[in-house]
GROMACS .gro file of C-alpha atoms in nm:
model
  336
    1UNK     CA    1  -2.911  -2.260  -1.776
    2UNK     CA    2  -2.861  -1.905  -1.646
    3UNK     CA    3  -2.550  -1.823  -1.444
    4UNK     CA    4  -2.499  -1.535  -1.202
    5UNK     CA    5  -2.133  -1.447  -1.143
    6UNK     CA    6  -2.044  -1.245  -0.833
    7UNK     CA    7  -1.715  -1.114  -0.692
    8UNK     CA    8  -1.688  -1.050  -0.317
    9UNK     CA    9  -1.422  -0.853  -0.131
   10UNK     CA   10  -1.502  -0.935   0.233
   11UNK     CA   11  -1.258  -0.679   0.367
   12UNK     CA   12  -1.169  -0.572   0.717
   13UNK     CA   13  -1.327  -0.231   0.663
   14UNK     CA   14  -1.586  -0.284   0.391
   15UNK     CA   15  -1.778  -0.552   0.207
   16UNK     CA   16  -1.774  -0.487  -0.167
   17UNK     CA   17  -1.965  -0.691  -0.422
   18UNK     CA   18  -1.940  -0.681  -0.802
   19UNK     CA   19  -2.160  -0.852  -1.058
   20UNK     CA   20  -2.053  -0.967  -1.403
   21UNK     CA   21  -2.123  -0.706  -1.670
   22UNK     CA   22  -2.262  -0.462  -1.412
   23UNK     CA   23  -1.976  -0.348  -1.185
   24UNK     CA   24  -1.993  -0.261  -0.814
   25UNK     CA   25  -2.339  -0.330  -0.675
   26UNK     CA   26  -2.259  -0.296  -0.302
   27UNK     CA   27  -2.005  -0.117  -0.082
   28UNK     CA   28  -2.085  -0.108   0.289
   29UNK     CA   29  -1.892  -0.120   0.619
   30UNK     CA   30  -1.815  -0.469   0.746
   31UNK     CA   31  -1.996  -0.414   1.075
   32UNK     CA   32  -2.290  -0.556   1.267
   33UNK     CA   33  -2.482  -0.425   1.568
   34UNK     CA   34  -2.620  -0.675   1.818
   35UNK     CA   35  -2.888  -0.588   2.074
   36UNK     CA   36  -2.892  -0.792   2.396
   37UNK     CA   37  -3.229  -0.955   2.455
   38UNK     CA   38  -3.244  -1.156   2.776
   39UNK     CA   39  -2.962  -1.407   2.732
   40UNK     CA   40  -2.942  -1.376   2.354
   41UNK     CA   41  -2.831  -1.116   2.101
   42UNK     CA   42  -3.045  -1.008   1.807
   43UNK     CA   43  -2.882  -0.856   1.498
   44UNK     CA   44  -3.032  -0.506   1.464
   45UNK     CA   45  -2.783  -0.320   1.246
   46UNK     CA   46  -2.573  -0.424   0.945
   47UNK     CA   47  -2.335  -0.226   0.726
   48UNK     CA   48  -2.403   0.147   0.702
   49UNK     CA   49  -2.658   0.144   0.982
   50UNK     CA   50  -2.411  -0.031   1.216
   51UNK     CA   51  -2.136   0.221   1.142
   52UNK     CA   52  -2.376   0.510   1.203
   53UNK     CA   53  -2.443   0.369   1.550
   54UNK     CA   54  -2.075   0.359   1.655
   55UNK     CA   55  -2.038   0.546   1.984
   56UNK     CA   56  -2.410   0.624   1.997
   57UNK     CA   57  -2.553   0.319   2.173
   58UNK     CA   58  -2.603   0.202   2.531
   59UNK     CA   59  -2.427  -0.097   2.683
   60UNK     CA   60  -2.691  -0.338   2.552
   61UNK     CA   61  -2.571  -0.288   2.192
   62UNK     CA   62  -2.244  -0.429   2.061
   63UNK     CA   63  -2.099  -0.300   1.733
   64UNK     CA   64  -1.835  -0.534   1.589
   65UNK     CA   65  -1.693  -0.689   1.274
   66UNK     CA   66  -1.697  -1.064   1.207
   67UNK     CA   67  -1.349  -1.032   1.056
   68UNK     CA   68  -1.029  -0.921   1.228
   69UNK     CA   69  -0.684  -0.892   1.070
   70UNK     CA   70  -0.805  -1.092   0.772
   71UNK     CA   71  -0.937  -1.380   0.985
   72UNK     CA   72  -1.305  -1.469   1.013
   73UNK     CA   73  -1.353  -1.456   1.391
   74UNK     CA   74  -1.727  -1.522   1.385
   75UNK     CA   75  -1.841  -1.730   1.089
   76UNK     CA   76  -2.208  -1.734   1.190
   77UNK     CA   77  -2.237  -1.355   1.189
   78UNK     CA   78  -2.029  -1.325   0.872
   79UNK     CA   79  -2.286  -1.549   0.703
   80UNK     CA   80  -2.576  -1.347   0.848
   81UNK     CA   81  -2.420  -1.032   0.706
   82UNK     CA   82  -2.364  -1.172   0.356
   83UNK     CA   83  -2.712  -1.327   0.346
   84UNK     CA   84  -2.856  -0.986   0.435
   85UNK     CA   85  -2.661  -0.816   0.156
   86UNK     CA   86  -2.761  -1.086  -0.096
   87UNK     CA   87  -3.126  -1.042  -0.002
   88UNK     CA   88  -3.088  -0.665  -0.033
   89UNK     CA   89  -2.937  -0.710  -0.380
   90UNK     CA   90  -3.197  -0.973  -0.477
   91UNK     CA   91  -2.928  -1.225  -0.569
   92UNK     CA   92  -3.100  -1.561  -0.596
   93UNK     CA   93  -2.992  -1.907  -0.695
   94UNK     CA   94  -3.191  -2.219  -0.781
   95UNK     CA   95  -3.178  -2.513  -1.020
   96UNK     CA   96  -3.236  -2.273  -1.309
   97UNK     CA   97  -2.975  -2.018  -1.200
   98UNK     CA   98  -2.624  -2.131  -1.105
   99UNK     CA   99  -2.435  -1.895  -0.876
  100UNK     CA  100  -2.059  -1.854  -0.915
  101UNK     CA  101  -1.863  -1.662  -0.651
  102UNK     CA  102  -1.506  -1.537  -0.681
  103UNK     CA  103  -1.387  -1.415  -0.340
  104UNK     CA  104  -1.065  -1.237  -0.246
  105UNK     CA  105  -0.879  -1.366   0.058
  106UNK     CA  106  -0.564  -1.253   0.246
  107UNK     CA  107  -0.243  -1.367   0.079
  108UNK     CA  108  -0.104  -1.573   0.366
  109UNK     CA  109  -0.380  -1.744   0.563
  110UNK     CA  110  -0.394  -2.102   0.685
  111UNK     CA  111  -0.619  -2.380   0.554
  112UNK     CA  112  -0.861  -2.344   0.846
  113UNK     CA  113  -0.926  -1.981   0.756
  114UNK     CA  114  -0.958  -2.065   0.388
  115UNK     CA  115  -1.228  -2.315   0.481
  116UNK     CA  116  -1.425  -2.039   0.654
  117UNK     CA  117  -1.422  -1.821   0.341
  118UNK     CA  118  -1.522  -2.126   0.140
  119UNK     CA  119  -1.801  -2.208   0.388
  120UNK     CA  120  -1.950  -1.861   0.348
  121UNK     CA  121  -1.978  -1.914  -0.026
  122UNK     CA  122  -2.131  -2.260   0.019
  123UNK     CA  123  -2.399  -2.128   0.253
  124UNK     CA  124  -2.485  -1.870  -0.013
  125UNK     CA  125  -2.554  -2.173  -0.238
  126UNK     CA  126  -2.274  -2.105  -0.481
  127UNK     CA  127  -2.224  -2.390  -0.729
  128UNK     CA  128  -1.878  -2.267  -0.828
  129UNK     CA  129  -1.632  -2.108  -0.583
  130UNK     CA  130  -1.292  -1.953  -0.649
  131UNK     CA  131  -1.074  -1.805  -0.374
  132UNK     CA  132  -0.810  -1.564  -0.506
  133UNK     CA  133  -0.540  -1.391  -0.298
  134UNK     CA  134  -0.627  -1.027  -0.244
  135UNK     CA  135  -0.289  -0.904  -0.361
  136UNK     CA  136  -0.342  -1.085  -0.694
  137UNK     CA  137  -0.672  -0.901  -0.735
  138UNK     CA  138  -0.496  -0.573  -0.658
  139UNK     CA  139  -0.234  -0.637  -0.925
  140UNK     CA  140  -0.502  -0.713  -1.183
  141UNK     CA  141  -0.696  -0.407  -1.072
  142UNK     CA  142  -0.390  -0.197  -1.150
  143UNK     CA  143  -0.419  -0.307  -1.516
  144UNK     CA  144  -0.074  -0.466  -1.513
  145UNK     CA  145   0.000  -0.778  -1.719
  146UNK     CA  146   0.069  -1.034  -1.445
  147UNK     CA  147   0.114  -1.305  -1.709
  148UNK     CA  148   0.443  -1.151  -1.825
  149UNK     CA  149   0.787  -1.272  -1.717
  150UNK     CA  150   0.852  -0.945  -1.532
  151UNK     CA  151   0.832  -0.969  -1.153
  152UNK     CA  152   0.669  -0.686  -0.959
  153UNK     CA  153   0.618  -0.627  -0.588
  154UNK     CA  154   0.274  -0.520  -0.469
  155UNK     CA  155   0.171  -0.394  -0.126
  156UNK     CA  156  -0.192  -0.361  -0.022
  157UNK     CA  157  -0.243  -0.161   0.299
  158UNK     CA  158  -0.598  -0.244   0.398
  159UNK     CA  159  -0.824  -0.200   0.696
  160UNK     CA  160  -0.693  -0.495   0.897
  161UNK     CA  161  -0.396  -0.640   0.710
  162UNK     CA  162  -0.099  -0.548   0.494
  163UNK     CA  163  -0.051  -0.789   0.205
  164UNK     CA  164   0.290  -0.795   0.038
  165UNK     CA  165   0.375  -1.017  -0.257
  166UNK     CA  166   0.594  -1.057  -0.562
  167UNK     CA  167   0.395  -1.168  -0.867
  168UNK     CA  168   0.534  -1.314  -1.191
  169UNK     CA  169   0.383  -1.537  -1.461
  170UNK     CA  170   0.039  -1.549  -1.296
  171UNK     CA  171   0.177  -1.676  -0.968
  172UNK     CA  172   0.289  -1.541  -0.628
  173UNK     CA  173   0.661  -1.605  -0.587
  174UNK     CA  174   0.679  -1.468  -0.234
  175UNK     CA  175   0.388  -1.346  -0.026
  176UNK     CA  176   0.310  -1.255   0.333
  177UNK     CA  177   0.039  -1.088   0.540
  178UNK     CA  178   0.096  -0.849   0.830
  179UNK     CA  179  -0.186  -0.837   1.085
  180UNK     CA  180  -0.199  -0.459   1.099
  181UNK     CA  181  -0.410  -0.213   0.908
  182UNK     CA  182  -0.618   0.102   0.903
  183UNK     CA  183  -0.837  -0.009   1.192
  184UNK     CA  184  -0.532  -0.051   1.414
  185UNK     CA  185  -0.432   0.303   1.320
  186UNK     CA  186  -0.773   0.438   1.416
  187UNK     CA  187  -0.739   0.279   1.761
  188UNK     CA  188  -0.383   0.412   1.791
  189UNK     CA  189  -0.504   0.765   1.712
  190UNK     CA  190  -0.778   0.735   1.976
  191UNK     CA  191  -0.519   0.627   2.236
  192UNK     CA  192  -0.274   0.902   2.134
  193UNK     CA  193  -0.537   1.176   2.165
  194UNK     CA  194  -0.637   1.045   2.502
  195UNK     CA  195  -0.280   1.045   2.631
  196UNK     CA  196  -0.177   1.381   2.488
  197UNK     CA  197  -0.494   1.588   2.532
  198UNK     CA  198  -0.674   1.394   2.807
  199UNK     CA  199  -0.969   1.383   2.573
  200UNK     CA  200  -1.175   1.103   2.426
  201UNK     CA  201  -1.277   1.070   2.060
  202UNK     CA  202  -1.460   0.793   1.873
  203UNK     CA  203  -1.325   0.558   1.608
  204UNK     CA  204  -1.523   0.736   1.336
  205UNK     CA  205  -1.358   1.065   1.435
  206UNK     CA  206  -1.014   0.900   1.436
  207UNK     CA  207  -1.078   0.765   1.086
  208UNK     CA  208  -1.183   1.113   0.970
  209UNK     CA  209  -0.866   1.268   1.114
  210UNK     CA  210  -0.655   1.003   0.940
  211UNK     CA  211  -0.823   1.070   0.607
  212UNK     CA  212  -0.840   1.451   0.629
  213UNK     CA  213  -0.507   1.553   0.785
  214UNK     CA  214  -0.308   1.229   0.798
  215UNK     CA  215   0.045   1.310   0.682
  216UNK     CA  216   0.392   1.158   0.686
  217UNK     CA  217   0.560   1.498   0.682
  218UNK     CA  218   0.660   1.565   1.048
  219UNK     CA  219   0.631   1.943   1.002
  220UNK     CA  220   0.292   1.943   0.830
  221UNK     CA  221   0.096   2.235   0.980
  222UNK     CA  222  -0.256   2.121   0.886
  223UNK     CA  223  -0.512   2.120   1.167
  224UNK     CA  224  -0.866   1.999   1.218
  225UNK     CA  225  -1.125   2.063   1.489
  226UNK     CA  226  -1.322   1.765   1.615
  227UNK     CA  227  -1.577   1.696   1.886
  228UNK     CA  228  -1.429   1.528   2.191
  229UNK     CA  229  -1.502   1.468   2.559
  230UNK     CA  230  -1.278   1.588   2.841
  231UNK     CA  231  -1.174   1.277   3.035
  232UNK     CA  232  -1.158   1.451   3.373
  233UNK     CA  233  -1.479   1.655   3.362
  234UNK     CA  234  -1.669   1.436   3.115
  235UNK     CA  235  -1.777   1.753   2.935
  236UNK     CA  236  -1.784   1.795   2.557
  237UNK     CA  237  -1.516   2.011   2.398
  238UNK     CA  238  -1.397   2.122   2.056
  239UNK     CA  239  -1.045   1.986   2.013
  240UNK     CA  240  -0.790   2.109   1.758
  241UNK     CA  241  -0.578   1.820   1.631
  242UNK     CA  242  -0.270   1.873   1.413
  243UNK     CA  243  -0.124   1.666   1.130
  244UNK     CA  244   0.188   1.619   1.342
  245UNK     CA  245  -0.029   1.442   1.600
  246UNK     CA  246  -0.141   1.192   1.339
  247UNK     CA  247   0.220   1.148   1.226
  248UNK     CA  248   0.332   1.066   1.581
  249UNK     CA  249   0.050   0.818   1.617
  250UNK     CA  250   0.109   0.636   1.289
  251UNK     CA  251   0.469   0.649   1.165
  252UNK     CA  252   0.564   0.339   1.363
  253UNK     CA  253   0.301   0.146   1.169
  254UNK     CA  254   0.465   0.245   0.840
  255UNK     CA  255   0.799   0.124   0.971
  256UNK     CA  256   0.641  -0.220   1.013
  257UNK     CA  257   0.529  -0.203   0.650
  258UNK     CA  258   0.883  -0.114   0.548
  259UNK     CA  259   1.015  -0.417   0.739
  260UNK     CA  260   0.782  -0.662   0.564
  261UNK     CA  261   0.874  -0.519   0.222
  262UNK     CA  262   1.248  -0.539   0.293
  263UNK     CA  263   1.215  -0.894   0.426
  264UNK     CA  264   1.029  -0.998   0.112
  265UNK     CA  265   1.289  -0.843  -0.120
  266UNK     CA  266   1.577  -1.000   0.074
  267UNK     CA  267   1.438  -1.351   0.018
  268UNK     CA  268   1.424  -1.318  -0.362
  269UNK     CA  269   1.664  -1.468  -0.612
  270UNK     CA  270   1.900  -1.219  -0.785
  271UNK     CA  271   1.700  -1.242  -1.110
  272UNK     CA  272   1.366  -1.167  -0.946
  273UNK     CA  273   1.516  -0.906  -0.715
  274UNK     CA  274   1.657  -0.715  -1.011
  275UNK     CA  275   1.310  -0.707  -1.170
  276UNK     CA  276   1.159  -0.572  -0.849
  277UNK     CA  277   1.424  -0.304  -0.805
  278UNK     CA  278   1.381  -0.196  -1.166
  279UNK     CA  279   0.998  -0.193  -1.153
  280UNK     CA  280   0.963  -0.047  -0.804
  281UNK     CA  281   0.691  -0.112  -0.548
  282UNK     CA  282   0.322  -0.062  -0.628
  283UNK     CA  283   0.115   0.036  -0.324
  284UNK     CA  284  -0.263   0.025  -0.301
  285UNK     CA  285  -0.527   0.004  -0.027
  286UNK     CA  286  -0.704   0.274   0.171
  287UNK     CA  287  -0.405   0.380   0.381
  288UNK     CA  288  -0.190   0.442   0.073
  289UNK     CA  289  -0.374   0.773   0.027
  290UNK     CA  290  -0.198   0.934   0.323
  291UNK     CA  291  -0.003   1.246   0.226
  292UNK     CA  292   0.369   1.183   0.190
  293UNK     CA  293   0.358   0.804   0.195
  294UNK     CA  294   0.522   0.771  -0.148
  295UNK     CA  295   0.824   0.980  -0.046
  296UNK     CA  296   0.839   0.817   0.298
  297UNK     CA  297   0.854   0.462   0.157
  298UNK     CA  298   1.092   0.559  -0.123
  299UNK     CA  299   1.341   0.704   0.127
  300UNK     CA  300   1.316   0.401   0.353
  301UNK     CA  301   1.340   0.140   0.076
  302UNK     CA  302   1.580   0.312  -0.163
  303UNK     CA  303   1.373   0.216  -0.470
  304UNK     CA  304   1.086   0.374  -0.661
  305UNK     CA  305   0.738   0.359  -0.508
  306UNK     CA  306   0.416   0.406  -0.704
  307UNK     CA  307   0.081   0.478  -0.538
  308UNK     CA  308  -0.234   0.346  -0.702
  309UNK     CA  309  -0.454   0.609  -0.866
  310UNK     CA  310  -0.763   0.432  -0.729
  311UNK     CA  311  -0.624   0.278  -0.413
  312UNK     CA  312  -0.959   0.205  -0.247
  313UNK     CA  313  -1.088   0.000  -0.538
  314UNK     CA  314  -0.788  -0.197  -0.666
  315UNK     CA  315  -0.907  -0.526  -0.516
  316UNK     CA  316  -1.267  -0.499  -0.631
  317UNK     CA  317  -1.156  -0.378  -0.976
  318UNK     CA  318  -0.937  -0.687  -1.006
  319UNK     CA  319  -1.226  -0.909  -0.898
  320UNK     CA  320  -1.448  -0.750  -1.160
  321UNK     CA  321  -1.189  -0.828  -1.427
  322UNK     CA  322  -1.167  -1.190  -1.308
  323UNK     CA  323  -1.542  -1.253  -1.314
  324UNK     CA  324  -1.551  -1.119  -1.670
  325UNK     CA  325  -1.238  -1.297  -1.797
  326UNK     CA  326  -1.268  -1.665  -1.710
  327UNK     CA  327  -0.951  -1.763  -1.899
  328UNK     CA  328  -0.743  -1.530  -1.679
  329UNK     CA  329  -0.913  -1.663  -1.366
  330UNK     CA  330  -0.842  -2.025  -1.462
  331UNK     CA  331  -0.475  -1.947  -1.536
  332UNK     CA  332  -0.437  -1.794  -1.192
  333UNK     CA  333  -0.615  -2.079  -1.014
  334UNK     CA  334  -0.383  -2.330  -1.185
  335UNK     CA  335  -0.081  -2.154  -1.030
  336UNK     CA  336  -0.209  -2.108  -0.674
   0.00000   0.00000   0.00000
């Protein structure tokens, strides 16, 4: 009997799907666009098309994500989205083709939320389902031997959550999830620009500013011009935003990340803590690309910090390894 093995990272920012022996087969924004029709809403946009419509629709269209801060807030639409992607990818399952899904989930979520992730896989007619903590996938994606007796601390700064965990011998010794992420930062940048310049920008523009001139050096002189709207006159304007603006809007977020890391380290036994201090902190996730973050965290924590070389793809790379190495997957599942 044929088996199709799929890995899904249903992230706060993007949905990424990998297939055994093939690699990444989908990477699209985790967004839907609903059009109001009488008393109902019809799904008109999904993924890339939904993101392209951000800020460009009338009041009858709602652009939203079915996931927020790692929690599935609308299971029905999450299922609609995944079904659409599966149809697009021509992933089928029947009595001659068993579907196996390995899905990453936030490190510290409750059983009710786990059931929602599980339910999505069941609706997709998966015969085998494995839910693996996202931070575990990140560690594997970093090509580090998590089976060794050598504890390491990993931090994944994603679109809606920050996962922090200490991993040793295929298990999570300590782990927690902070309900903050890149999306929160985008909203914070929008609010900051509005307060400082009395101008309005969209979330896509805020994300672009974060990626292009985001910096944790207070005196960074980089600047970027973006399209905005004057709040008082409602007229379009070309606004020059500086890297220091982005720093002011986001440094408080990093301080929250520092707190969760310190709290995690302070709860460790002396033996594990010494491993962590010796090995340093490994940081991945989209936000870890911001200029100066390595130095910023190192100064705040007092230990070495290492930024992933491929921070955007650590989770999906780990998932790809797991769907191709069943022995490793089973060892991890036994210790969860």
